[in-house]
Amino acid sequence: MTDFRQDKAIYRQMSDRLCDDILSGRYNAGDRIPSVRELSEMLEVNTNTVVRAYDQLTRQGIVFTRRGMGYFVSENARDIIMENRRREFMEERLPDLFRQMKLLGISMETVESLWKE
């Protein structure tokens, strides 16, 4: 059984993990990904949860279906994932990071010097 965090819906965590697998090269453009049944058995989750994850990825253009054959990685999946994650980082994580830096008195110069190390 796979450990899922409590702070995020399981289907979103599954989508994120599949995106990680695409970015890492485990799945490439045109590759078949596990079927709904295969993934639900591997992760010990309800098939409806897998369907939600795959529907989300399909709507985003990351995967597509071939009738009777399953789900496959889209040609531009990697670019879509990178664009989505960059946008999420810039809109959600970076502002919080800046707030924390300000509260802790950490300057951009300090961060820059650490970055260069």
Short mmCIF file of C-alpha atoms in Angstrom, two decimals:
data_model
loop_
_atom_site.label_atom_id
_atom_site.label_comp_id
_atom_site.label_asym_id
_atom_site.label_seq_id
_atom_site.Cartn_x
_atom_site.Cartn_y
_atom_site.Cartn_z
CA MET A 1 0.00 0.00 0.00
CA THR A 2 1.23 3.48 -0.82
CA ASP A 3 1.30 6.13 1.87
CA PHE A 4 -0.82 9.15 1.05
CA ARG A 5 -0.74 12.46 2.90
CA GLN A 6 -3.85 13.66 4.69
CA ASP A 7 -3.58 17.27 3.47
CA LYS A 8 -4.33 16.58 -0.20
CA ALA A 9 -6.92 14.49 -2.03
CA ILE A 10 -5.61 11.04 -2.98
CA TYR A 11 -6.50 11.44 -6.66
CA ARG A 12 -4.42 14.64 -6.80
CA GLN A 13 -1.48 12.90 -5.15
CA MET A 14 -1.79 10.10 -7.71
CA SER A 15 -1.83 12.64 -10.55
CA ASP A 16 1.25 14.32 -9.08
CA ARG A 17 3.09 11.01 -8.84
CA LEU A 18 2.29 10.11 -12.44
CA CYS A 19 3.53 13.54 -13.49
CA ASP A 20 6.71 12.91 -11.49
CA ASP A 21 7.11 9.62 -13.35
CA ILE A 22 6.76 11.42 -16.67
CA LEU A 23 9.27 14.11 -15.70
CA SER A 24 11.76 11.49 -14.48
CA GLY A 25 11.52 9.57 -17.76
CA ARG A 26 9.80 6.51 -16.36
CA TYR A 27 7.02 7.19 -18.86
CA ASN A 28 7.74 8.93 -22.15
CA ALA A 29 5.50 10.38 -24.85
CA GLY A 30 3.40 7.61 -26.36
CA ASP A 31 4.00 5.17 -23.50
CA ARG A 32 1.05 3.30 -22.05
CA ILE A 33 0.52 3.95 -18.34
CA PRO A 34 -1.08 1.40 -16.00
CA SER A 35 -4.77 0.75 -16.56
CA VAL A 36 -7.30 1.96 -14.02
CA ARG A 37 -7.55 -1.53 -12.59
CA GLU A 38 -3.78 -2.09 -12.54
CA LEU A 39 -3.10 1.18 -10.74
CA SER A 40 -5.93 0.70 -8.26
CA GLU A 41 -4.52 -2.72 -7.36
CA MET A 42 -0.93 -1.46 -7.15
CA LEU A 43 -1.86 1.44 -4.87
CA GLU A 44 -4.73 -0.32 -3.09
CA VAL A 45 -7.24 2.43 -3.85
CA ASN A 46 -10.74 2.43 -5.27
CA THR A 47 -10.95 2.40 -9.08
CA ASN A 48 -13.09 5.57 -8.93
CA THR A 49 -10.12 7.37 -7.36
CA VAL A 50 -7.88 6.32 -10.24
CA VAL A 51 -10.55 7.40 -12.74
CA ARG A 52 -10.61 10.85 -11.11
CA ALA A 53 -6.82 11.11 -11.35
CA TYR A 54 -6.80 10.01 -15.00
CA ASP A 55 -9.70 12.36 -15.84
CA GLN A 56 -7.74 15.26 -14.36
CA LEU A 57 -4.64 14.33 -16.38
CA THR A 58 -6.75 13.92 -19.53
CA ARG A 59 -8.36 17.35 -19.10
CA GLN A 60 -4.90 18.87 -18.72
CA GLY A 61 -3.73 17.17 -21.93
CA ILE A 62 -1.09 15.09 -20.14
CA VAL A 63 -2.57 11.71 -21.06
CA PHE A 64 -5.07 10.51 -23.65
CA THR A 65 -7.08 7.35 -24.17
CA ARG A 66 -7.21 4.90 -27.01
CA ARG A 67 -10.46 3.01 -26.94
CA GLY A 68 -9.91 -0.51 -25.71
CA MET A 69 -6.16 0.02 -25.31
CA GLY A 70 -5.83 2.26 -22.26
CA TYR A 71 -4.20 5.53 -21.30
CA PHE A 72 -1.08 6.91 -22.96
CA VAL A 73 1.30 9.81 -22.32
CA SER A 74 0.66 12.78 -24.61
CA GLU A 75 3.35 14.08 -26.93
CA ASN A 76 3.70 17.38 -25.06
CA ALA A 77 2.98 16.04 -21.56
CA ARG A 78 6.37 17.03 -20.18
CA ASP A 79 5.97 20.65 -21.32
CA ILE A 80 2.45 20.86 -19.87
CA ILE A 81 3.60 19.48 -16.52
CA MET A 82 6.56 21.87 -16.37
CA GLU A 83 4.36 24.86 -17.21
CA ASN A 84 1.76 23.85 -14.59
CA ARG A 85 4.37 23.31 -11.89
CA ARG A 86 6.19 26.55 -12.63
CA ARG A 87 2.91 28.46 -12.45
CA GLU A 88 1.99 26.73 -9.17
CA PHE A 89 5.42 27.53 -7.73
CA MET A 90 5.26 31.19 -8.75
CA GLU A 91 1.66 31.71 -7.60
CA GLU A 92 1.52 29.57 -4.46
CA ARG A 93 4.90 28.63 -3.06
CA LEU A 94 7.06 31.64 -3.85
CA PRO A 95 4.80 34.23 -2.18
CA ASP A 96 4.77 32.12 1.00
CA LEU A 97 8.54 31.75 0.83
CA PHE A 98 8.93 35.54 0.55
CA ARG A 99 6.61 36.05 3.54
CA GLN A 100 8.68 33.62 5.59
CA MET A 101 11.93 35.30 4.53
CA LYS A 102 10.56 38.67 5.60
CA LEU A 103 9.39 37.32 8.97
CA LEU A 104 12.76 35.69 9.59
CA GLY A 105 14.80 38.64 8.36
CA ILE A 106 16.44 36.69 5.53
CA SER A 107 17.65 38.94 2.73
CA MET A 108 17.77 38.16 -0.98
CA GLU A 109 21.53 38.65 -0.78
CA THR A 110 21.77 35.83 1.76
CA VAL A 111 19.69 33.56 -0.47
CA GLU A 112 21.75 34.51 -3.51
CA SER A 113 25.03 33.72 -1.76
CA LEU A 114 23.66 30.32 -0.68
CA TRP A 115 22.45 29.69 -4.23
CA LYS A 116 25.93 30.32 -5.64
CA GLU A 117 27.61 27.84 -3.25
#
